[in-house]
Coordinates of C-alpha atoms in Angstrom, one line a residue:
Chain G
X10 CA 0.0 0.0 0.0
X11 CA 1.8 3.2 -1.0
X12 CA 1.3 6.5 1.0
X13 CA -1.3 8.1 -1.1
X14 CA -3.8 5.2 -0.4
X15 CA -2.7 4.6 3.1
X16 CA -3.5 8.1 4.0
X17 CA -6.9 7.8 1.7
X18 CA -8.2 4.4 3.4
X19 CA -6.8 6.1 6.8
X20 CA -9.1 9.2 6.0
X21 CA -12.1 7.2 4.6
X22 CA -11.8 4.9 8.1
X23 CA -11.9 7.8 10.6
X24 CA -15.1 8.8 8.6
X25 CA -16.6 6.1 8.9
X26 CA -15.3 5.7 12.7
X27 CA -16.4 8.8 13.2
X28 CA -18.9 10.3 11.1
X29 CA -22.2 9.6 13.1
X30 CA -20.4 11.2 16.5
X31 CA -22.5 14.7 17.1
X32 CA -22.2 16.9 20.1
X33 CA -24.2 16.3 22.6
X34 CA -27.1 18.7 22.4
X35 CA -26.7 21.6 25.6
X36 CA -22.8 21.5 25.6
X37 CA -22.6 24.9 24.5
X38 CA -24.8 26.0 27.4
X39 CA -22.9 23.5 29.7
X40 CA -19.9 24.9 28.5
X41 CA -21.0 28.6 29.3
X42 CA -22.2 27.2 33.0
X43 CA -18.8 25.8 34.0
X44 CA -16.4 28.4 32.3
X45 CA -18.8 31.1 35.0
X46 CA -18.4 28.7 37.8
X47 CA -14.8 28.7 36.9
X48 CA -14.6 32.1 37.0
X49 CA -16.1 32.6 39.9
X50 CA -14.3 30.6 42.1
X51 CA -11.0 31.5 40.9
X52 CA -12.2 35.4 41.3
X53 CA -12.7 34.5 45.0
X54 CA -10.3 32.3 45.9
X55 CA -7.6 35.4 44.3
X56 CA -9.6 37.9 46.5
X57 CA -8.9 35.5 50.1
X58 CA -4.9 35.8 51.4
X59 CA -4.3 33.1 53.4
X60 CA -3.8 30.1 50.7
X61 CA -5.0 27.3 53.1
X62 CA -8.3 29.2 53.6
X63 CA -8.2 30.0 49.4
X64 CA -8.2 26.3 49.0
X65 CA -10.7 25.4 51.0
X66 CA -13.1 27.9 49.8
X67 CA -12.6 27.8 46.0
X68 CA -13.3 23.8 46.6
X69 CA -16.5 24.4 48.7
X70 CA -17.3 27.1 45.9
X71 CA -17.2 24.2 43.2
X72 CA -19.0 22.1 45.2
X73 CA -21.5 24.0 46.0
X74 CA -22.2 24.6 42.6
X75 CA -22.1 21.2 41.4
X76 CA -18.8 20.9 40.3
X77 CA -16.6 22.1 37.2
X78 CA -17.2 18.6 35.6
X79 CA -20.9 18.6 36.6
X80 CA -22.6 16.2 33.7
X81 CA -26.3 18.1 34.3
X82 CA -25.3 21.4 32.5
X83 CA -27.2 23.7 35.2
X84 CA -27.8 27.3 34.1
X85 CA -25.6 29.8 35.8
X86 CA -28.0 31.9 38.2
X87 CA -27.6 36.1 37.7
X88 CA -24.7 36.2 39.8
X89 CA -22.8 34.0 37.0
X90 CA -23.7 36.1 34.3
X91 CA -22.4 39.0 35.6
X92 CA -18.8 38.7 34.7
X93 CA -15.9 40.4 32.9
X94 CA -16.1 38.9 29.7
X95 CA -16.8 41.5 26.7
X96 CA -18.1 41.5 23.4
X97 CA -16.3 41.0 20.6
X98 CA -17.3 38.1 18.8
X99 CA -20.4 38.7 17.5
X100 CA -19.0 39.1 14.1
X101 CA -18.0 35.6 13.5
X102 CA -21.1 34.7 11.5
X103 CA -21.0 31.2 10.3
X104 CA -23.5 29.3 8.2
X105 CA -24.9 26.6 10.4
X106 CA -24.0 23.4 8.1
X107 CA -26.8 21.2 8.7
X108 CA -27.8 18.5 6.5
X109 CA -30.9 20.7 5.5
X110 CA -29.0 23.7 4.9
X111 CA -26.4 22.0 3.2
X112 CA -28.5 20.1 0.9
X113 CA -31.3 23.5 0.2
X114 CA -27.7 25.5 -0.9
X115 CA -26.8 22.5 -2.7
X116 CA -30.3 21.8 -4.8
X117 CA -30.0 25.8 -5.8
X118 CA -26.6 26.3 -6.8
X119 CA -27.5 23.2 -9.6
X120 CA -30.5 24.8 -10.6
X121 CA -28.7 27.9 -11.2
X122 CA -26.2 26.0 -12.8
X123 CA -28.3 24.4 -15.1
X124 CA -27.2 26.9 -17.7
X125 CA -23.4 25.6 -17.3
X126 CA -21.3 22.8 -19.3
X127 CA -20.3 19.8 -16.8
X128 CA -17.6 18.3 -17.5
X129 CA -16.8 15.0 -15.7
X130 CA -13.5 13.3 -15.5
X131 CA -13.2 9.9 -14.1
X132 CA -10.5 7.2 -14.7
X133 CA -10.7 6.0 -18.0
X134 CA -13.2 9.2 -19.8
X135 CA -13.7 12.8 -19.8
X136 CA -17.3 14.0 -20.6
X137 CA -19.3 16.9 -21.2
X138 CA -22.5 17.3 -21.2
X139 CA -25.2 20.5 -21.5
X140 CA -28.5 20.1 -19.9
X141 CA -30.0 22.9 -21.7
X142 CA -29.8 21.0 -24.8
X143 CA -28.9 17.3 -23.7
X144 CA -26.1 17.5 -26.2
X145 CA -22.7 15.5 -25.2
X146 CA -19.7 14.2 -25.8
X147 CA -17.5 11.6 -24.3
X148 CA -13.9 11.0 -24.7
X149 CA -12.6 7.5 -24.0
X150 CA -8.9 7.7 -22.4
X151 CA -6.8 4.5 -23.7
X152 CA -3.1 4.0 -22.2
X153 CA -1.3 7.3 -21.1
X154 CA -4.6 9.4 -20.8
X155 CA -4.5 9.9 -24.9
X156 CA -7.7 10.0 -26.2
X157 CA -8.7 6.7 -27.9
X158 CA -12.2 7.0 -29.1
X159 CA -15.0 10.1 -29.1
X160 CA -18.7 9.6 -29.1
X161 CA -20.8 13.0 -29.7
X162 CA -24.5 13.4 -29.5
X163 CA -26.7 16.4 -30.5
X164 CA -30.4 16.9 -30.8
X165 CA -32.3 18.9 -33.4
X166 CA -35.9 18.9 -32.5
X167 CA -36.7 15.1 -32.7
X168 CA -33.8 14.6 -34.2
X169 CA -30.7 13.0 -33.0
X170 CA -27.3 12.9 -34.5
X171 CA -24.4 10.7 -33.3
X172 CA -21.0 10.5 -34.1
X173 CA -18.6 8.2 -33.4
X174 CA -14.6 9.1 -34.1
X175 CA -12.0 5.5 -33.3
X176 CA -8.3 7.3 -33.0
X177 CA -7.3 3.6 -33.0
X178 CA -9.3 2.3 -36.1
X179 CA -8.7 6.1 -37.8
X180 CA -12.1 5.6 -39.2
X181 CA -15.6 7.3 -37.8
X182 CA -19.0 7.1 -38.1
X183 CA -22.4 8.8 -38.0
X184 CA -25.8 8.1 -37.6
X185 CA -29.0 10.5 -37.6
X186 CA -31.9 9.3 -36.2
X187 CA -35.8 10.2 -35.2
X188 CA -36.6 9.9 -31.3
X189 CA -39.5 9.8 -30.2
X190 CA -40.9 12.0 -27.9
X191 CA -38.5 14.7 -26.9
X192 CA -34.8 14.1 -25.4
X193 CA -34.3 13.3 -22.3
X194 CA -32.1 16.0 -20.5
X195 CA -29.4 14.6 -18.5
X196 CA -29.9 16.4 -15.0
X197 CA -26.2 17.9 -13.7
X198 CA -24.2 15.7 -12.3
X199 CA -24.0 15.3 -8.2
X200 CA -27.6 16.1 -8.1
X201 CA -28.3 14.9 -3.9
X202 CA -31.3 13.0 -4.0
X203 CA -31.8 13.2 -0.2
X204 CA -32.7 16.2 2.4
X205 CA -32.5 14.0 5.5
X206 CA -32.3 10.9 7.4
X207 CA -34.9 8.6 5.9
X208 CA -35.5 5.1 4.6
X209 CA -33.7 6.6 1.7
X210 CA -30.9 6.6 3.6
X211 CA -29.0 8.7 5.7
X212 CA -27.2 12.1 4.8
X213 CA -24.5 13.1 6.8
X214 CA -22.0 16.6 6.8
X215 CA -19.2 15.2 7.2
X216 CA -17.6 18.8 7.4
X217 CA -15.4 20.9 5.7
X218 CA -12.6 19.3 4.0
X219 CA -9.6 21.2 1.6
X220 CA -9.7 19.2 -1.7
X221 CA -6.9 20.1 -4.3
X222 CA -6.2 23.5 -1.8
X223 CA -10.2 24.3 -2.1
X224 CA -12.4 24.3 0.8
X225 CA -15.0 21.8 0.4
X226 CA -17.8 20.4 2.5
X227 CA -17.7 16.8 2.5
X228 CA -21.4 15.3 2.5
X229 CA -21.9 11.3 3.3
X230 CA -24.6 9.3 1.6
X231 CA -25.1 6.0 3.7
X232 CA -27.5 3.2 4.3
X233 CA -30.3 3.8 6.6
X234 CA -29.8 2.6 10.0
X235 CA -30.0 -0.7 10.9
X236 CA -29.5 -1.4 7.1
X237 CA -27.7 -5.0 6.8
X238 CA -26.0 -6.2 3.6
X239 CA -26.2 -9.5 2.4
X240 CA -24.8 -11.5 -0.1
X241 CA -26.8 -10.2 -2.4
X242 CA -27.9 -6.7 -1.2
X243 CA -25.3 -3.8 -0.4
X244 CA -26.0 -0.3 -0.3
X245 CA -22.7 1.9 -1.1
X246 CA -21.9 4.9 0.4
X247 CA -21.5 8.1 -1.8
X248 CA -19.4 11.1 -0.9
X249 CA -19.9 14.2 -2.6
X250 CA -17.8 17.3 -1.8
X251 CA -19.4 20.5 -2.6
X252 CA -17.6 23.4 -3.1
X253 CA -17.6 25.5 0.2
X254 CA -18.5 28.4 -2.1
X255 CA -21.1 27.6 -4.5
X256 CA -21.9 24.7 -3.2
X257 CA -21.7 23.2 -6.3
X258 CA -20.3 19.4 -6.4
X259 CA -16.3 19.1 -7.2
X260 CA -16.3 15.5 -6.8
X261 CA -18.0 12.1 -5.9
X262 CA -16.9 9.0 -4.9
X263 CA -18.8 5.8 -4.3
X264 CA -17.6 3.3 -1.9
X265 CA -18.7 0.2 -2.8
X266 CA -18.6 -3.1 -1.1
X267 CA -15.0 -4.3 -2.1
X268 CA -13.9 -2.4 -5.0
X269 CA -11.9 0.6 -4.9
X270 CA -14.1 3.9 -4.9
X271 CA -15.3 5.3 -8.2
X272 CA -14.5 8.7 -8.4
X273 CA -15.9 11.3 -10.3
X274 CA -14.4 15.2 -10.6
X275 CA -17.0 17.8 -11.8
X276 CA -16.5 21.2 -13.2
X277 CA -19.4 23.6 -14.0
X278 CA -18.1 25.7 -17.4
X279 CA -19.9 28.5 -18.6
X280 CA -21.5 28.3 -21.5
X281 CA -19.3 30.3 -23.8
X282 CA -18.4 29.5 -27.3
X283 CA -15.0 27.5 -26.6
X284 CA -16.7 25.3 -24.1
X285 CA -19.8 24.9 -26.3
X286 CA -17.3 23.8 -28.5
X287 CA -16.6 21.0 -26.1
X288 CA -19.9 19.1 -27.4
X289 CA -18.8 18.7 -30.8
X290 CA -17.1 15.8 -31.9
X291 CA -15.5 16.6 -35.4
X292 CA -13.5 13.5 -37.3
X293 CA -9.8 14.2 -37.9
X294 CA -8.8 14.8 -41.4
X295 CA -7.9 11.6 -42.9
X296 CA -9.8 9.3 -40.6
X297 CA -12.1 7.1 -43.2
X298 CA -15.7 7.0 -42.9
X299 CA -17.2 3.2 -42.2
X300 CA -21.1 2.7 -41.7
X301 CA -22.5 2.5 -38.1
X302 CA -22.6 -1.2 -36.3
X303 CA -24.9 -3.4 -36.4
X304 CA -27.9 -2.0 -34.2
X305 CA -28.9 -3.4 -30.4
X306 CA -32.4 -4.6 -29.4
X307 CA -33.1 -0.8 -28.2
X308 CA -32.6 0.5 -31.6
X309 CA -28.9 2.0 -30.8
X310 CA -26.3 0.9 -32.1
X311 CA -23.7 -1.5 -30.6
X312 CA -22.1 1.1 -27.8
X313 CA -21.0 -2.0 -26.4
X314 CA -17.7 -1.8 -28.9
X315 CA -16.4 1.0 -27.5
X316 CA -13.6 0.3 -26.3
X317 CA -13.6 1.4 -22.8
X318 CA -11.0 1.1 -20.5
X319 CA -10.8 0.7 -16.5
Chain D
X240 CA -21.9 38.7 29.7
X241 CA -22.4 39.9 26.3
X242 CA -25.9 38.3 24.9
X243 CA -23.9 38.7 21.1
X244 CA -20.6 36.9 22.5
X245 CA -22.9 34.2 24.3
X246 CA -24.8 33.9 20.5
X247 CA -21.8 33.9 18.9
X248 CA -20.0 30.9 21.5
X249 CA -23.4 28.8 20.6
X250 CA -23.0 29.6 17.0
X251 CA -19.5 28.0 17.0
X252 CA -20.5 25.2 19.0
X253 CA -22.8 24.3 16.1
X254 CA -21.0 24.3 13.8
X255 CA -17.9 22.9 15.1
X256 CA -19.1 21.0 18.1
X257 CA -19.4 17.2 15.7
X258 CA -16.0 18.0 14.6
X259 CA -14.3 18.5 17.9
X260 CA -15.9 15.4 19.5
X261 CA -15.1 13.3 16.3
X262 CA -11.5 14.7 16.7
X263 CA -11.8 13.7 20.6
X264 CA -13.1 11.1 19.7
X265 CA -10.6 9.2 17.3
X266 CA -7.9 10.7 19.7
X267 CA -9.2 8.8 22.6
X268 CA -11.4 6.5 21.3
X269 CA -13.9 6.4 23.8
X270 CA -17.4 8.0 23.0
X271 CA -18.0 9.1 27.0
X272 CA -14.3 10.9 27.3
X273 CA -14.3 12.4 23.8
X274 CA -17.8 14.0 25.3
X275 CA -16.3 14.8 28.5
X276 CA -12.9 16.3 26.8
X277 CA -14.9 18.3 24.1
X278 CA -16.8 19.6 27.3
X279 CA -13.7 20.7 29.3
X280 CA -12.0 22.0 25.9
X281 CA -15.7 24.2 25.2
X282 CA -15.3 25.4 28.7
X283 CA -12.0 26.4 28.2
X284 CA -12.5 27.9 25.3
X285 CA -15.5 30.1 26.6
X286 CA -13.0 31.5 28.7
X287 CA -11.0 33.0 26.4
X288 CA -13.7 33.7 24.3
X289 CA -13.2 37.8 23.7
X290 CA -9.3 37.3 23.7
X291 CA -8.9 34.9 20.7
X292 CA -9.0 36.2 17.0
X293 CA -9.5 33.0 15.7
X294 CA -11.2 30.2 17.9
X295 CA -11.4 26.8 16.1
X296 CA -7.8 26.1 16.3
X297 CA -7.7 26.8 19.8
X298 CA -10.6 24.6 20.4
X299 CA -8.8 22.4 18.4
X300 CA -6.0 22.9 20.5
X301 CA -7.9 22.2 24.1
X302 CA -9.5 18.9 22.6
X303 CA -5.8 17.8 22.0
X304 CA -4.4 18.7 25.2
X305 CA -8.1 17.1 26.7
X306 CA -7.6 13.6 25.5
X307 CA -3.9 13.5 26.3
X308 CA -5.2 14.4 30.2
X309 CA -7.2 12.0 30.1
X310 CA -4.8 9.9 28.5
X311 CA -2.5 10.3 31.5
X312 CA -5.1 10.0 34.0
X313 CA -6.0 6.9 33.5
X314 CA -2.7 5.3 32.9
X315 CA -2.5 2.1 33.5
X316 CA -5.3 0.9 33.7
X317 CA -6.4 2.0 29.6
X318 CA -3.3 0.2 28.7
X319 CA -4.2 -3.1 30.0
X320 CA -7.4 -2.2 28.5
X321 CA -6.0 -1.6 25.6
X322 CA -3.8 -5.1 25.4
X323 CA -6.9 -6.9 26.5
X324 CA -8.3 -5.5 23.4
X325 CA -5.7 -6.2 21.5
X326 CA -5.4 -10.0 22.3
X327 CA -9.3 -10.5 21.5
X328 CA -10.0 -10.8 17.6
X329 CA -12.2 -8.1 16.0
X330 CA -15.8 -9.1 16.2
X331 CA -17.0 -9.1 12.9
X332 CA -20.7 -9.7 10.8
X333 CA -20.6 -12.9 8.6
X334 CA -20.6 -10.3 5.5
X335 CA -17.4 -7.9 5.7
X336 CA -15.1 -7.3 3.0
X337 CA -11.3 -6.8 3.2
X338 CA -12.0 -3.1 2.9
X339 CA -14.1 -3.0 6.2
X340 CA -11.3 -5.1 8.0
X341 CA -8.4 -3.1 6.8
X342 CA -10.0 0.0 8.0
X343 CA -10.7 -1.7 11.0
X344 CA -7.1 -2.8 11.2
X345 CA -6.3 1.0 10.7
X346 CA -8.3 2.5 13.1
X347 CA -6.7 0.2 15.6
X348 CA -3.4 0.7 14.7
X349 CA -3.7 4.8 14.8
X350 CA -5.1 4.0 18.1
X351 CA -1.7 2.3 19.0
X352 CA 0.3 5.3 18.3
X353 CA 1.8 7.8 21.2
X354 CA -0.8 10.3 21.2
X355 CA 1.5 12.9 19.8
X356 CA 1.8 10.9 16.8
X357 CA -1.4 9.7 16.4
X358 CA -2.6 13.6 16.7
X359 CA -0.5 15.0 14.1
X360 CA -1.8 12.2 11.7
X361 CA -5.9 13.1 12.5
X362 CA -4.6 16.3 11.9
X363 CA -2.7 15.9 8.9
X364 CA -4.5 13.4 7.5
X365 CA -8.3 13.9 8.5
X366 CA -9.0 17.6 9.4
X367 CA -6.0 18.1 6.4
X368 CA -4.5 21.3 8.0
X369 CA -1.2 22.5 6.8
X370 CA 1.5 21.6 8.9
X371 CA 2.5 24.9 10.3
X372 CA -1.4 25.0 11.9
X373 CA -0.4 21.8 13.6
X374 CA 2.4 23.0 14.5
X375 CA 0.7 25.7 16.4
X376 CA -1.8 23.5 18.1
X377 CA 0.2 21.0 19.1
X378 CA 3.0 23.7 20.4
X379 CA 5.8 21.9 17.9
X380 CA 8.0 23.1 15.8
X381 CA 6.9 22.1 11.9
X382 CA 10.2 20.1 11.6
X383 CA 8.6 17.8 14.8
X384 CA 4.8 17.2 13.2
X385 CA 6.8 16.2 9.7
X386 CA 8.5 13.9 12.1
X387 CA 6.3 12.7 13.7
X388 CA 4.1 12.7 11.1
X389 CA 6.9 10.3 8.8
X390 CA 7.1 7.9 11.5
X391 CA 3.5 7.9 12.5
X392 CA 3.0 6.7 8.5
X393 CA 5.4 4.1 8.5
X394 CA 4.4 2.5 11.9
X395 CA 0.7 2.5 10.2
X396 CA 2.2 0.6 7.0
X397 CA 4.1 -1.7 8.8
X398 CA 1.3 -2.9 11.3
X399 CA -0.9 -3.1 8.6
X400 CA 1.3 -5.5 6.6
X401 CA 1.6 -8.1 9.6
X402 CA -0.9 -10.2 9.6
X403 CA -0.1 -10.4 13.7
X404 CA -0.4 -7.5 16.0
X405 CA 2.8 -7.3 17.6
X406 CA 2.2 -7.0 21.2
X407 CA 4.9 -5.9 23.7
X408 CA 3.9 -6.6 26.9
X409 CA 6.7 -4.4 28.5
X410 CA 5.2 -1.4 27.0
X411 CA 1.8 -2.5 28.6
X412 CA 3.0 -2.8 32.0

């Protein structure tokens, strides 16, 4: 195991050790409470000159009060509050990242991105894809990242065009077609299908985590609780780290049961000529055309021969 | 008190409360003191509330220094504990991949580590920070949390390539 995955699986198992650990509820308040009582007894015991008679009182102070590591989390009576503490904090506003919050930001910032290019890179492709139109294009990577085959689609009213370039082959292909009923529109990627705890499963904010030197929040998709696998039922657990920004989605990862985490890096690109550009797949010069493969049962045809690697 | 500086200690504690108890928590690895050293590192904290520009990574800070107390204090008898827990094999579901039981593995090797060590890689590693934050929570110098953190790495590798936890009862004495 080299460093890089040591330090990944180390990361991913003190997630999982200690992802559903919360606060207790009250520990800011109990934390208030014994910081006065503290205070207080330190104020007095300073105030008393002989030490022996300090000691003694500052410990029947704490007692009297239940204790510096008092468990119940009293409320400080008026006396406590009346300390030397001043303001000064109250402008450290920070959003309250709760899975409903998160989640809400999250739903909105793809919406508003729904205008925007995606481009996801994975091991083995790079794809982009525009919802507006439900054109895209997908590069196949072959051995040292080179491109090895291209697959574009557009859509003209109910018409679909799809061309197919093979850098290995040097030859291409196209095929225009009538759909019925309109295209579907791919929705943006890392769209987060749940707003809470539910049967659906459970969403947890894992909190904010620095991904390639950007701050990201780190949100955990998991089985509901009490959920047991079986041989033949799992339920994988999906990360998705949302820029801490525009809480847009920079990447996901699925955790599956024994395989090695997909991974998936998203990028929102505006929709300006050169990345509009993106979408169209155009065949080298000198690449021969061939006619399309035979079709599949669904009326496609055979997608299945592109040579896809990883 | 301030009613602004007392909203603004509660804000913090929501947001950051989860992540100081899971940092407490992986330190000590105990759910009842990671709650009882995130307590005494909050009360702390509230202390020095209106004289800190910056109080997450002195939060962090107290949680640290919290667990290793508590690390101290009980001495002994967490160590035999600890090589009681050690000698027993992990009790595991029918169904669990290798994936499960190497992070299990993992877990209870960081738990192994001195708790300096083990502290600079949940720091590192897990919260991410740059080494010259950890430096400053931990109160080392950023040539000891590369240290420790290079050593911390490779006693992680090497437990995790023996199939047999080494056990030195000496050290559990």
């Amino acid at each position: 195991m080299n460093e890089t995955r040591l330090i990944e699986e180390l990361r991913a198992a003190l997630d999982e050790e200690a992802g559903a650990v919360r606060a207790p509820a009250g520990a800011a308040g109990r934390a208030r409470a014994g910081a006065r009582r503290r205070r207080l007894a330190h104020g007095l015991a300073a105030g008393v000159p002989a030490a022996g008679l300090t000691a003694g009182l500052a410990v029947g102070l704490v007692i009297a009060l239940g204790g510096s590591h008092s468990p119940a989390g009293h409320p400080a009576g008026p006396a406590g509050q009346r300390t030397s503490v001043t303001a000064g904090a109250s402008a450290r506003q920070t959003p309250v990242l709760t899975v409903a919050y998160v989640t809400g930001r999250a739903r909105a910032a793809l919406d508003s991105a729904s205008g925007s290019i995606v481009m996801t890179s994975a091991h083995g492709y790079v794809e982009w894809s525009d919802p507006a139109t439900a054109a895209g294009r997908i590069d196949v990577l072959g051995p040292g990242g080179r491109v090895a085959a291209s697959e574009g689609v557009t859509y003209s009213g109910h018409t679909r065009q799809l061309i197919y370039v093979d850098d290995k082959t040097r030859t291409w292909w196209q095929l225009t077609s009538r759909v019925s009923g309109l295209p579907v529109k791919p929705a943006p990627a890392g769209v987060l299908p749940v707003t809470g705890n539910s049967a659906s499963g459970q969403v947890t904010i894992l909190g904010h985590r620095k991904l390639d030197g950007k701050d990201t929040i780190l949100v955990q998709y998991g089985p509901p609780k009490g959920f047991k696998p079986t041989a033949y039922v799992s339920w994988p657990t999906e990360r998705v780290w949302l820029d801490a920004t525009t809480y847009l989605p920079v990447r996901i990862k699925i955790f599956g049961t024994g395989t090695v985490g997909s991974e998936q890096n998203l990028a929102y690109l505006p929709a300006t000529p050169p990345n509009l550009a993106k979408l169209t797949v155009t065949p080298p010069a000198g690449f021969k055309q061939v006619p399309p493969p035979p079709f599949r049962g669904d009326g496609r045809p055979g997608l299945g021969q592109i040579p896809f690697s990883g | 008190m301030h009613r602004n500086t007392t909203a603004a200690f509660d804000e913090f504690v929501r947001v950051h409360g989860d992540s100081l108890i899971r940092l407490a928590y992986v330190l000590c690895g105990d759910r009842g003191r990671a709650e009882d050293a995130t307590q005494e590192a909050l009360t702390r904290l509230f202390l020095r509330w209106a004289r800190i520009d910056d109080p997450l990574p002195y939060a962090r800070r107290c949680v640290v220094n919290a667990t290793n107390d508590q690390g101290r204090r009980s001495g002994r008898r967490e160590r035999r504990e600890l090589l009681a827990a050690q000698r027993q094999p992990p009790e595991l579901p029918a169904f669990v991949d290798d994936q499960v039981v190497d992070r299990d593995r993992l877990v209870r090797a960081l738990r192994r580590l001195p708790h300096g060590q083990r502290a600079v890689i949940v720091l590192r590693y897990w919260h991410q920070l740059p080494e010259p934050e950890i430096a400053s929570i931990l109160g080392n110098s950023v040539g000891t949390v590369k240290s420790q953190a290079s050593r911390a790495l490779a006693r992680l590798r090497a437990e995790l390539q023996s199939d047999l936890i080494p056990v030195n009862p000496r050290e559990y004495r």
